mmCIF file of N, CA and C in Angstrom:
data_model
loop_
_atom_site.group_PDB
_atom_site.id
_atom_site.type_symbol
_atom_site.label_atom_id
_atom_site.label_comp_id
_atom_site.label_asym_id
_atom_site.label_seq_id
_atom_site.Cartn_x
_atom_site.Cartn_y
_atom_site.Cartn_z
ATOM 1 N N UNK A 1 46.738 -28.401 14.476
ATOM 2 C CA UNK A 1 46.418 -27.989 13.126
ATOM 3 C C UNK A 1 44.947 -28.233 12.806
ATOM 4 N N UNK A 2 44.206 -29.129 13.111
ATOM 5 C CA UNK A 2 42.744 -29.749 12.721
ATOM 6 C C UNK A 2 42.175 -28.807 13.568
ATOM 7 N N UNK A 3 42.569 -28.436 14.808
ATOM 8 C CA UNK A 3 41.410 -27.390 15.490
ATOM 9 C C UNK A 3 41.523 -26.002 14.610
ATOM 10 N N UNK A 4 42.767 -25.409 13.935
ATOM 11 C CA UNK A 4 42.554 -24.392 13.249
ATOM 12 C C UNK A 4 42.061 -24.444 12.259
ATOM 13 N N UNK A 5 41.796 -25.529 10.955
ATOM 14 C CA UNK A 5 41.274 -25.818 10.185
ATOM 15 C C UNK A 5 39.819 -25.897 10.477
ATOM 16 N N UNK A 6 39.055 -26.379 11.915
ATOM 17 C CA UNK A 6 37.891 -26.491 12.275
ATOM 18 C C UNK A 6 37.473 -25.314 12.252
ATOM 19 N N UNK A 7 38.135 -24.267 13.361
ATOM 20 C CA UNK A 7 38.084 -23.211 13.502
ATOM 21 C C UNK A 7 37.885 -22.075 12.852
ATOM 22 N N UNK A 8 37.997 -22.090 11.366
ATOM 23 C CA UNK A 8 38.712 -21.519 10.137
ATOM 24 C C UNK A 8 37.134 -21.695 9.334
ATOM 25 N N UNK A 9 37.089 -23.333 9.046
ATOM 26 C CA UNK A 9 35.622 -23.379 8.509
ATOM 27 C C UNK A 9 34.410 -23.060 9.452
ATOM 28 N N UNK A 10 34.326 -22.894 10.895
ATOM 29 C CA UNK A 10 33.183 -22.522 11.317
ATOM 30 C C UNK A 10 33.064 -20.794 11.585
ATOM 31 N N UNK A 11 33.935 -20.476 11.258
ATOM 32 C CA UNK A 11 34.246 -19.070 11.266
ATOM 33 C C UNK A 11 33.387 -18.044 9.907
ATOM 34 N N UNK A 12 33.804 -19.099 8.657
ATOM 35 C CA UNK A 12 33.186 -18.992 7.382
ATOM 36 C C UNK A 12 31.678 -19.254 7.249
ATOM 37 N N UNK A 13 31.612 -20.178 8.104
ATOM 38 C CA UNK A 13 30.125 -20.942 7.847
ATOM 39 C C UNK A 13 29.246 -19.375 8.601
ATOM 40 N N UNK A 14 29.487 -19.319 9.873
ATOM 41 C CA UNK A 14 29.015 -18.492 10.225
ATOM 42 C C UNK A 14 29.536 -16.361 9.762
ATOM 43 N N UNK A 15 30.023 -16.131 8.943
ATOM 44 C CA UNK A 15 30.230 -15.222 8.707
ATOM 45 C C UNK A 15 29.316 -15.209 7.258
ATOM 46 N N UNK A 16 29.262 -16.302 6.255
ATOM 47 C CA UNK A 16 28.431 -16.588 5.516
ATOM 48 C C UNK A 16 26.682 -16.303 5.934
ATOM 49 N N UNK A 17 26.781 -17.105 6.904
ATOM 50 C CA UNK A 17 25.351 -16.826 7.687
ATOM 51 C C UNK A 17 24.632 -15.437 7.736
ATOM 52 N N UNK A 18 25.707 -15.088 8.131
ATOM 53 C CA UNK A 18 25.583 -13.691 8.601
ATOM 54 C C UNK A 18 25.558 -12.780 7.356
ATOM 55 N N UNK A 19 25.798 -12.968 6.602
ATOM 56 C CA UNK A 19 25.547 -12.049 5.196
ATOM 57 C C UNK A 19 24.306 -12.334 4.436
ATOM 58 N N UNK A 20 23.721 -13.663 4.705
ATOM 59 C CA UNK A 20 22.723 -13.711 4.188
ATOM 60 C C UNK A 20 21.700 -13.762 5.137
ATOM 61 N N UNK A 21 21.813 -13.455 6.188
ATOM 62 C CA UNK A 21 20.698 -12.725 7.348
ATOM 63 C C UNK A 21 20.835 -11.461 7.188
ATOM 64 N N UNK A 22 21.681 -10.994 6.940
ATOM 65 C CA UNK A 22 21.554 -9.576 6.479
ATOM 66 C C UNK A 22 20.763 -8.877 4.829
ATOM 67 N N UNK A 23 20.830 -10.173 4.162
ATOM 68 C CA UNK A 23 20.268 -10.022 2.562
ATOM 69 C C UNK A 23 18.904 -10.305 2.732
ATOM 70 N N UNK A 24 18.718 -11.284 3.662
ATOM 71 C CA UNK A 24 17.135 -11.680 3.767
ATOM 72 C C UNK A 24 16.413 -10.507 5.129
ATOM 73 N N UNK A 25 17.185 -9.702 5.665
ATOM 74 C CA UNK A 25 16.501 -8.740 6.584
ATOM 75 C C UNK A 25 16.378 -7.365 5.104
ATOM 76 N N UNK A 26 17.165 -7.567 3.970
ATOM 77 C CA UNK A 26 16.893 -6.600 3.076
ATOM 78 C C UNK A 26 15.524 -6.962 2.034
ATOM 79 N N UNK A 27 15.434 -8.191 2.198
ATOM 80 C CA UNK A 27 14.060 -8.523 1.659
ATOM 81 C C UNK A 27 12.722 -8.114 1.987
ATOM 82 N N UNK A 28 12.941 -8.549 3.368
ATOM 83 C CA UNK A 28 12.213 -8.423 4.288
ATOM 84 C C UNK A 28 11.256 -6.935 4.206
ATOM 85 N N UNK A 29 12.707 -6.073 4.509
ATOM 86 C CA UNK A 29 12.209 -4.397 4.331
ATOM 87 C C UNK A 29 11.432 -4.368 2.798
ATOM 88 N N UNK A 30 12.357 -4.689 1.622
ATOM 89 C CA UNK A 30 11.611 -4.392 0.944
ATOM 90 C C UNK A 30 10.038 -5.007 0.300
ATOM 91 N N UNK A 31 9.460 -6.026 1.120
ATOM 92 C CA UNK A 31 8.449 -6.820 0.977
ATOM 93 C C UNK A 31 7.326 -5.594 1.903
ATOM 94 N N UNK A 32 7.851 -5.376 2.899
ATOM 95 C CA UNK A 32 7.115 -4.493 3.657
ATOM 96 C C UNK A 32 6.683 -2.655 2.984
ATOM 97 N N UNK A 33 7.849 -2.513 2.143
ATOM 98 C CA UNK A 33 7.782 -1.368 1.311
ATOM 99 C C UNK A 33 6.206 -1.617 0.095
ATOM 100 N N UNK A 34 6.125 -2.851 -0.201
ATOM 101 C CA UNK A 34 5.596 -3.215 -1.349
ATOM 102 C C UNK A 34 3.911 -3.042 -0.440
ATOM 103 N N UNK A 35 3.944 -3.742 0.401
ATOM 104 C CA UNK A 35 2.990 -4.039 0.925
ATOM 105 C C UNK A 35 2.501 -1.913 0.995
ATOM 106 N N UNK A 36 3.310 -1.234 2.371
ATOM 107 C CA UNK A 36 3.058 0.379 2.109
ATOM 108 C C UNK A 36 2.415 0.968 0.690
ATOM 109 N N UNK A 37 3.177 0.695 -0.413
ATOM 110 C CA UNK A 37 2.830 1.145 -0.902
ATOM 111 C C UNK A 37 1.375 0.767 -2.110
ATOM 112 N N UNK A 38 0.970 -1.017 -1.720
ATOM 113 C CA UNK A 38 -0.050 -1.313 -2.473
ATOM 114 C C UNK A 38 -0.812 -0.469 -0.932
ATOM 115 N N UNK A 39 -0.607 -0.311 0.013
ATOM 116 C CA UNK A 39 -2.480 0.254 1.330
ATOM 117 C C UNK A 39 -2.132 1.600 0.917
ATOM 118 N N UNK A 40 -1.136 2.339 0.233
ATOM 119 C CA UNK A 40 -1.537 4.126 0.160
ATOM 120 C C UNK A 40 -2.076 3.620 -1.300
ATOM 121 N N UNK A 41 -2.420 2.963 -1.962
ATOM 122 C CA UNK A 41 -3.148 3.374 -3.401
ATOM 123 C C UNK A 41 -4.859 3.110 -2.890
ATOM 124 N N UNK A 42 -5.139 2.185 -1.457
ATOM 125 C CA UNK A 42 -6.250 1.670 -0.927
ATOM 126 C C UNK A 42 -6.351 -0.224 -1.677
ATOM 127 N N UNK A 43 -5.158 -0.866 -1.267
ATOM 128 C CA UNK A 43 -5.586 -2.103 -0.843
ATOM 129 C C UNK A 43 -5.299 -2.243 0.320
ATOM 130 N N UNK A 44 -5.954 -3.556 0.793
ATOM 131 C CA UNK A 44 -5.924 -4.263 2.057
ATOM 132 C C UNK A 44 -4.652 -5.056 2.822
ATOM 133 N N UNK A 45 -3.727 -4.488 3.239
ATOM 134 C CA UNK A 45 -2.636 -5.511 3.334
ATOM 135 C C UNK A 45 -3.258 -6.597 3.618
ATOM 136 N N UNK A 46 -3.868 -7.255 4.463
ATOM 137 C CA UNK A 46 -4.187 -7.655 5.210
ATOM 138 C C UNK A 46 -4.791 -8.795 4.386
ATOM 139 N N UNK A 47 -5.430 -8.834 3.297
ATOM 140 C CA UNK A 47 -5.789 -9.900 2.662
ATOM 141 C C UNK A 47 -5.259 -9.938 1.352
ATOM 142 N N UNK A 48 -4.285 -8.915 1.055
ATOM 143 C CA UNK A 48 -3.413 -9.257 0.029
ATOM 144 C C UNK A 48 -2.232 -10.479 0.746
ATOM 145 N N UNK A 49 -1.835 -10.513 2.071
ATOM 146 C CA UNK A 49 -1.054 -11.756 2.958
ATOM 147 C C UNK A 49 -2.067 -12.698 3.027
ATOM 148 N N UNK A 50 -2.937 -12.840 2.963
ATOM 149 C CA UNK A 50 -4.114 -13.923 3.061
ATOM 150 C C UNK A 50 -4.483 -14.627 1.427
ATOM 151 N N UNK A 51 -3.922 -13.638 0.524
ATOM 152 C CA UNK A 51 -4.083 -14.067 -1.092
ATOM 153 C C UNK A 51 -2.728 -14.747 -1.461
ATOM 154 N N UNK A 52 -1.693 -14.700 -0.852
ATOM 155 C CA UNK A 52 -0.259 -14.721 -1.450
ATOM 156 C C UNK A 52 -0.369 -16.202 -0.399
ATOM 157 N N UNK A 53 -0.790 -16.298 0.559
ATOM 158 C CA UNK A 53 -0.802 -17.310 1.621
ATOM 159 C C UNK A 53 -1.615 -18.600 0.875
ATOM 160 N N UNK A 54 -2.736 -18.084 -0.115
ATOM 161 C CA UNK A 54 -3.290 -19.056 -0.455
ATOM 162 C C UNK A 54 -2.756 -19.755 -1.713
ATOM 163 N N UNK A 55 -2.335 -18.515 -2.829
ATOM 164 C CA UNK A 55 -1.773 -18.869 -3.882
ATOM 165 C C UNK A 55 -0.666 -20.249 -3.394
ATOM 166 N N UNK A 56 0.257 -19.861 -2.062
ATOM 167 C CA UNK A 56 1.425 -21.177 -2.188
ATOM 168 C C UNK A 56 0.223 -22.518 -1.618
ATOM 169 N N UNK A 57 -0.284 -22.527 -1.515
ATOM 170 C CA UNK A 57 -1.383 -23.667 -1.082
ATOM 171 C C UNK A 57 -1.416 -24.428 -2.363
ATOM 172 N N UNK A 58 -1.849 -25.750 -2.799
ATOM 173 C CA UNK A 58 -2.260 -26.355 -3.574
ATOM 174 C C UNK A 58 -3.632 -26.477 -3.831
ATOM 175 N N UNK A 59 -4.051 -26.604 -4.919
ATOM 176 C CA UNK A 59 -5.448 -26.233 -5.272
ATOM 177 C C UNK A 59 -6.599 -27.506 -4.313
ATOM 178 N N UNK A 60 -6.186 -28.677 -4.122
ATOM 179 C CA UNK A 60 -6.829 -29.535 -2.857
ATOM 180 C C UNK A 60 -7.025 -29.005 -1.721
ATOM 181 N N UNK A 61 -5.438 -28.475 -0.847
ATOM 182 C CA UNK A 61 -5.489 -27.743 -0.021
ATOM 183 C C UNK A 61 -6.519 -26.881 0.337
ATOM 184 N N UNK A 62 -6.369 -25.935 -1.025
ATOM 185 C CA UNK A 62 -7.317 -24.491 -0.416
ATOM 186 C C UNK A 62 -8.404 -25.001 -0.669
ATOM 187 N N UNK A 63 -9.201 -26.309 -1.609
ATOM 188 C CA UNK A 63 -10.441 -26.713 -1.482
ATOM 189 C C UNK A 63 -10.663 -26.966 -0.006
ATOM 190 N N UNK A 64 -10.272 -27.572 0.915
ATOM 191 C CA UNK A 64 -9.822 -28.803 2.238
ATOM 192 C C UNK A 64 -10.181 -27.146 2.910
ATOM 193 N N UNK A 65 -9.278 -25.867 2.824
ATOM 194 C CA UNK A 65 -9.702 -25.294 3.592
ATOM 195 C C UNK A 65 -10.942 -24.172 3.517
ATOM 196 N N UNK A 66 -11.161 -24.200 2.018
ATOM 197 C CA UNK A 66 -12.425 -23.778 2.168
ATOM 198 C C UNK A 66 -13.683 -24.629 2.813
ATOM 199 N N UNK A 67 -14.067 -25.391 2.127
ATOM 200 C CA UNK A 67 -14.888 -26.254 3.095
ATOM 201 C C UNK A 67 -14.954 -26.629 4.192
ATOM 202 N N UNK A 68 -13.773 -26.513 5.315
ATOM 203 C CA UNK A 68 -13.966 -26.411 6.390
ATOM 204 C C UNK A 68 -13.888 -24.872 6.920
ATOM 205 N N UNK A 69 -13.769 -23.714 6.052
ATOM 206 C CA UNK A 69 -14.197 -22.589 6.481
ATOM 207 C C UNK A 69 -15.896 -22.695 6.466
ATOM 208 N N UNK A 70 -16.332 -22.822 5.709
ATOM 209 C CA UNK A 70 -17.357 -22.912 5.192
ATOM 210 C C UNK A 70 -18.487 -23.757 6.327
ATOM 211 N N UNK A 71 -18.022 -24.582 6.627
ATOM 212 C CA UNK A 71 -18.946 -25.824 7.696
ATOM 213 C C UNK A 71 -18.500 -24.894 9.146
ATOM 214 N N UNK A 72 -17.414 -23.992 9.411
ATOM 215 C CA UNK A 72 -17.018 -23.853 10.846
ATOM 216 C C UNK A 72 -18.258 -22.290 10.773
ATOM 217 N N UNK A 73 -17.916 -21.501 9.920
ATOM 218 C CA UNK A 73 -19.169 -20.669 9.415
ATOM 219 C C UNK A 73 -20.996 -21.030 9.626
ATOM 220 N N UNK A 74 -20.914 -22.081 8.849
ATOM 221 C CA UNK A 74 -22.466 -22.160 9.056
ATOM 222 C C UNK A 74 -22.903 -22.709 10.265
ATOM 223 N N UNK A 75 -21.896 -23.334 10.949
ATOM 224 C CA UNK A 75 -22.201 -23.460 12.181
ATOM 225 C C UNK A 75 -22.236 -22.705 13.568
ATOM 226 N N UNK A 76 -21.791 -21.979 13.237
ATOM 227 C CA UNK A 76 -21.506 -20.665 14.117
ATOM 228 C C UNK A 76 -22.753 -19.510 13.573
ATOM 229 N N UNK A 77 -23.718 -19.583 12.391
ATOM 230 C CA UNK A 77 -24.595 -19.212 11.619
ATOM 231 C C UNK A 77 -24.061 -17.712 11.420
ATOM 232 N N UNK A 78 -22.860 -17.697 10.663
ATOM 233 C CA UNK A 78 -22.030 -16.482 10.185
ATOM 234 C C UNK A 78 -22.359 -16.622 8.099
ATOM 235 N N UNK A 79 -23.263 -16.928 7.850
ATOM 236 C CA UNK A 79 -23.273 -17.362 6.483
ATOM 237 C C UNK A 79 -24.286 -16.625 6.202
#
């Protein structure tokens, strides 16, 4: 009886799984739609993922990594 009961909940766990790998592959598409359609009006995907990347950063953070953009730059004399 306990192996069908085991059996029963890992069956769920993973059929659960599986519906929300399927909800987050629907995200997915539609994140990529968003992106299409901000580069046909003429933005940049490319640093609109580099703006959304920074926004989740904390404002220390993106100080921490500007300044070491900034020092890896002038040293390379890209400034």
């Amino acid at each position: 009886m306990t192996d069908n009961v085991s059996a029963e909940q890992l069956r769920q766990f993973i059929e659960r799984i599986e519906r929300l790998e399927e909800e987050k592959q629907a995200f997915v598409d539609d994140i990529k739609d968003v992106y299409a359609e901000a580069k046909s009006t003429g933005f940049d995907a490319k640093t609109m993922k580099s703006i959304i990347r920074l926004r989740k950063m904390e404002k220390h953070h993106r100080d921490e990594a500007d300044a070491l953009l900034e020092t890896y730059r002038q040293a390379l004399g890209l400034v």
